Amino acid sequence: MKKTVVVTLVMLLGGLSTAAFGQSLFDRCQQEKKTIDGMKTQLTDLGNKIVGIDQQLADMARRMRELRADRSRKVREQAGLKRRIRRQEALHNRRCRGLQECDRLEKQVARLRQRMQPLADRLRTIRESIRARHKEISDLNADVDRLENQYNHLGCANLQIGQTAQSTFDKCSQLSRDWNGIQGRINRLQASVRALRQNYQQVMKKMRASSVQLSRLLKKFRKNCSHATESLATLENLEKDQHEYTSIKDDLDKMDIEVRKFRKLKLRPAKIKKMVKPTLKPKKNKGNKGKNKHTLKPVK
């Protein structure tokens, strides 16, 4: 009985194992087939990519050949251009050397203008001071004329005690005091003009070196750089200013003459005369003996 049961179990287990083994093999084969198919697909993709890469390499090789050829052309073109540039530069330097000189001269003009500007400002200040001194001279002339007219009108040069009113004496005394005040104004004016002349001479001494350079630059610009209109105009304006600065000396000379005229003016002091009392006094005359001739002499 036991043997029969054991045999039966063995048979059952053997049948189950065979069924299970058969099913696993099928699945495994199917899986392996899928894996192989996938590998084939991957192989095909790799083949396509290799073909693409080969094509790219072929294109790159062709492009490299084209680039090398293009580079060779560019190198030859570059060399030719360099030769043309050298020839053109040599021709340009021969033909346009003067213009290059103008560029250098324009820089000198800028430096000259910068150097002359402070001196020009000082000279303009001197010119303004001269105008102010001319105004003082005009005022002094008016005051001197007024004082002289009053002095002469009152007859201050010939005052007579007993005949001239005291008020006239007082007015003449005041005119004398006024004249002393005018003399003080004249002295201050003379000192001011002297200081202006010294200042002017100092500035013009410094300006003289700049004036020499100005003349030289202006000559060169008019000859070779007439196209540089702005710099040429700057130089011409500076030259015009130079003439005006030189004319300041004439103004100072004229003021000196006016001041010297003032220094020559003198108000005659008032002469106070006593009343004259006539007396008879014989006068000896060898040619007219016996005859008397009388003269008037002031009483002592």
XYZ file of C-alpha atoms in Angstrom, residues 19-293:
275
model
C 5.394 20.881 -17.109
C 7.085 23.575 -15.101
C 10.416 23.138 -16.986
C 8.701 23.304 -20.368
C 6.918 26.631 -19.577
C 10.093 28.367 -18.255
C 12.087 27.472 -21.358
C 9.506 29.035 -23.641
C 9.442 32.233 -21.686
C 13.185 32.301 -21.579
C 13.440 31.777 -25.301
C 10.951 34.497 -25.940
C 12.884 36.841 -23.685
C 16.132 35.933 -25.346
C 14.571 36.544 -28.772
C 13.418 39.986 -27.662
C 16.875 40.716 -26.346
C 18.449 39.598 -29.608
C 15.968 41.687 -31.612
C 16.769 44.688 -29.468
C 20.467 44.151 -30.012
C 19.874 43.916 -33.736
C 17.939 47.157 -33.635
C 20.750 48.776 -31.681
C 23.199 47.380 -34.195
C 21.222 48.934 -37.011
C 21.139 52.284 -35.173
C 24.872 52.133 -34.591
C 25.393 51.314 -38.237
C 23.290 54.321 -39.206
C 25.184 56.562 -36.816
C 28.494 55.318 -38.131
C 27.293 56.089 -41.625
C 26.284 59.569 -40.440
C 29.654 60.062 -38.790
C 31.435 58.869 -41.875
C 29.391 61.318 -43.878
C 30.266 64.099 -41.457
C 33.933 63.118 -41.642
C 33.717 63.199 -45.400
C 32.027 66.582 -45.223
C 34.619 67.799 -42.759
C 37.417 66.526 -44.926
C 35.895 68.313 -47.880
C 35.407 71.431 -45.736
C 38.993 71.170 -44.510
C 40.199 71.031 -48.087
C 38.018 74.038 -48.889
C 39.252 75.907 -45.780
C 42.872 75.134 -46.577
C 42.358 76.363 -50.112
C 40.552 79.433 -48.829
C 43.307 80.033 -46.283
C 45.938 79.819 -48.994
C 43.995 82.380 -51.030
C 43.617 84.649 -48.018
C 47.330 84.385 -47.199
C 48.220 85.352 -50.761
C 45.643 88.171 -50.640
C 47.034 89.323 -47.293
C 50.578 89.428 -48.613
C 49.456 91.381 -51.657
C 47.499 93.808 -49.478
C 50.511 94.366 -47.259
C 52.609 95.230 -50.283
C 49.927 97.670 -51.514
C 49.704 99.253 -48.065
C 53.464 99.792 -47.941
C 53.422 101.365 -51.384
C 50.394 103.494 -50.511
C 51.908 104.611 -47.217
C 55.138 105.600 -48.913
C 53.198 107.587 -51.521
C 50.967 109.102 -48.814
C 53.951 110.138 -46.723
C 55.584 111.814 -49.712
C 52.381 113.505 -50.791
C 50.884 114.388 -47.402
C 53.914 115.103 -45.260
C 52.818 118.721 -45.063
C 49.408 117.787 -43.677
C 51.011 115.623 -41.036
C 53.118 118.617 -40.117
C 49.894 120.623 -39.780
C 48.564 118.142 -37.244
C 51.696 118.672 -35.185
C 51.457 122.438 -35.572
C 47.837 122.450 -34.433
C 48.951 120.957 -31.124
C 51.480 123.781 -30.836
C 48.705 126.297 -31.458
C 46.677 124.833 -28.597
C 49.669 125.009 -26.244
C 50.509 128.565 -27.347
C 46.955 129.743 -26.752
C 46.959 128.152 -23.305
C 50.253 129.841 -22.442
C 49.162 133.287 -23.694
C 45.733 133.296 -22.062
C 46.850 134.404 -18.556
C 48.984 137.187 -20.047
C 46.074 138.308 -22.225
C 43.848 138.460 -19.149
C 46.366 140.683 -17.371
C 46.592 142.989 -20.383
C 42.816 143.277 -20.568
C 42.827 144.272 -16.907
C 45.480 146.922 -17.645
C 43.358 148.237 -20.510
C 40.338 148.530 -18.229
C 42.471 150.394 -15.686
C 43.629 152.778 -18.411
C 40.009 153.537 -19.260
C 39.391 154.308 -15.597
C 42.437 156.614 -15.521
C 41.141 158.416 -18.622
C 37.939 159.050 -16.696
C 39.985 160.484 -13.818
C 41.884 162.721 -16.234
C 38.613 163.971 -17.693
C 37.276 164.719 -14.215
C 40.511 166.472 -13.268
C 40.396 168.622 -16.403
C 36.864 169.675 -15.557
C 37.774 170.470 -11.937
C 40.911 172.385 -12.946
C 38.995 174.448 -15.499
C 36.280 175.200 -12.963
C 38.789 176.210 -10.312
C 40.821 178.397 -12.678
C 37.696 180.116 -13.969
C 36.551 180.894 -10.448
C 40.037 181.987 -9.443
C 40.314 184.370 -12.378
C 36.724 185.549 -12.044
C 37.298 186.491 -8.412
C 40.623 188.120 -9.265
C 42.404 186.100 -6.623
C 45.752 186.952 -8.174
C 45.302 190.648 -7.342
C 43.510 191.010 -4.034
C 43.684 194.471 -2.470
C 43.151 195.201 1.162
C 40.498 197.803 1.586
C 38.978 197.224 -1.812
C 38.413 193.439 -1.936
C 35.539 192.095 0.123
C 36.323 189.630 2.911
C 34.040 187.056 1.294
C 36.261 187.166 -1.781
C 39.312 186.616 0.411
C 37.566 183.580 1.924
C 36.577 182.184 -1.447
C 40.094 182.573 -2.795
C 41.477 180.818 0.273
C 39.057 177.962 -0.291
C 40.099 177.771 -3.941
C 43.715 177.473 -2.824
C 42.780 174.608 -0.534
C 40.835 172.984 -3.371
C 43.894 173.320 -5.573
C 45.998 171.482 -2.995
C 43.446 168.666 -3.101
C 43.703 168.543 -6.870
C 47.486 168.356 -6.556
C 47.047 165.269 -4.365
C 44.771 163.676 -6.964
C 47.346 164.457 -9.646
C 50.094 162.805 -7.588
C 47.999 159.676 -7.069
C 47.113 159.587 -10.766
C 50.771 159.885 -11.722
C 51.720 157.008 -9.387
C 48.890 154.896 -10.779
C 49.988 155.484 -14.376
C 53.578 154.633 -13.426
C 52.447 151.354 -11.826
C 50.352 150.504 -14.897
C 53.340 151.075 -17.162
C 55.575 148.833 -15.044
C 52.941 146.093 -15.018
C 52.465 146.445 -18.775
C 56.205 146.192 -19.434
C 56.479 143.038 -17.319
C 53.618 141.346 -19.150
C 54.870 142.342 -22.604
C 58.337 141.025 -21.771
C 56.800 137.612 -21.138
C 54.528 137.995 -24.146
C 57.426 138.724 -26.495
C 58.610 135.093 -26.720
C 55.056 133.960 -27.433
C 54.735 136.631 -30.117
C 57.778 135.233 -31.950
C 56.268 131.734 -31.961
C 52.902 133.174 -33.006
C 54.417 134.836 -36.068
C 56.254 131.652 -37.039
C 53.146 129.466 -36.706
C 50.954 131.928 -38.557
C 53.405 132.019 -41.472
C 53.436 128.212 -41.714
C 49.662 127.902 -41.469
C 49.011 130.461 -44.167
C 51.472 128.699 -46.457
C 50.723 124.999 -45.886
C 47.741 124.588 -43.556
C 45.034 126.863 -44.900
C 42.609 123.926 -44.667
C 42.870 124.056 -40.843
C 40.498 127.008 -40.688
C 39.832 126.822 -36.951
C 43.484 126.899 -35.935
C 44.227 129.566 -38.535
C 41.413 131.725 -37.152
C 42.791 131.248 -33.646
C 46.232 132.442 -34.731
C 44.827 135.440 -36.597
C 42.784 136.457 -33.561
C 45.878 136.160 -31.383
C 47.791 138.336 -33.853
C 45.001 140.928 -33.792
C 45.120 140.933 -30.007
C 48.893 141.447 -30.170
C 48.406 144.662 -32.154
C 45.875 145.857 -29.592
C 48.252 145.016 -26.739
C 50.988 147.014 -28.452
C 48.647 150.011 -28.730
C 48.322 150.037 -24.925
C 51.760 151.665 -24.829
C 50.393 154.560 -26.902
C 47.563 154.999 -24.398
C 50.067 155.034 -21.526
C 52.218 157.602 -23.357
C 49.180 159.831 -23.914
C 48.275 159.602 -20.251
C 51.825 160.520 -19.288
C 51.534 163.645 -21.428
C 48.221 164.549 -19.796
C 49.625 164.014 -16.319
C 52.707 166.103 -17.117
C 50.388 168.892 -18.245
C 48.732 168.725 -14.863
C 52.108 168.883 -13.161
C 52.916 172.056 -15.084
C 49.741 173.763 -13.964
C 50.281 176.153 -11.133
C 47.812 178.393 -9.457
C 49.403 181.748 -8.949
C 49.291 182.673 -5.298
C 46.938 185.441 -4.394
C 48.738 188.791 -4.348
C 47.463 191.096 -1.682
C 48.254 194.722 -2.551
C 48.042 197.699 -0.316
C 46.304 200.843 -1.484
C 48.692 203.102 -3.400
C 48.976 206.717 -2.236
C 50.463 209.015 -4.841
C 53.350 211.324 -3.786
C 55.283 213.918 -5.654
C 58.992 213.404 -5.872
C 61.340 215.340 -8.115
C 63.400 213.311 -10.476
C 66.791 214.458 -11.592
C 67.356 214.618 -15.265
C 70.564 215.974 -16.686
C 68.948 216.760 -19.998
C 66.021 218.661 -18.465
C 67.338 220.794 -15.655
C 64.747 222.786 -13.829
C 61.894 220.476 -14.873
C 60.196 218.003 -12.465
C 58.839 214.532 -13.487
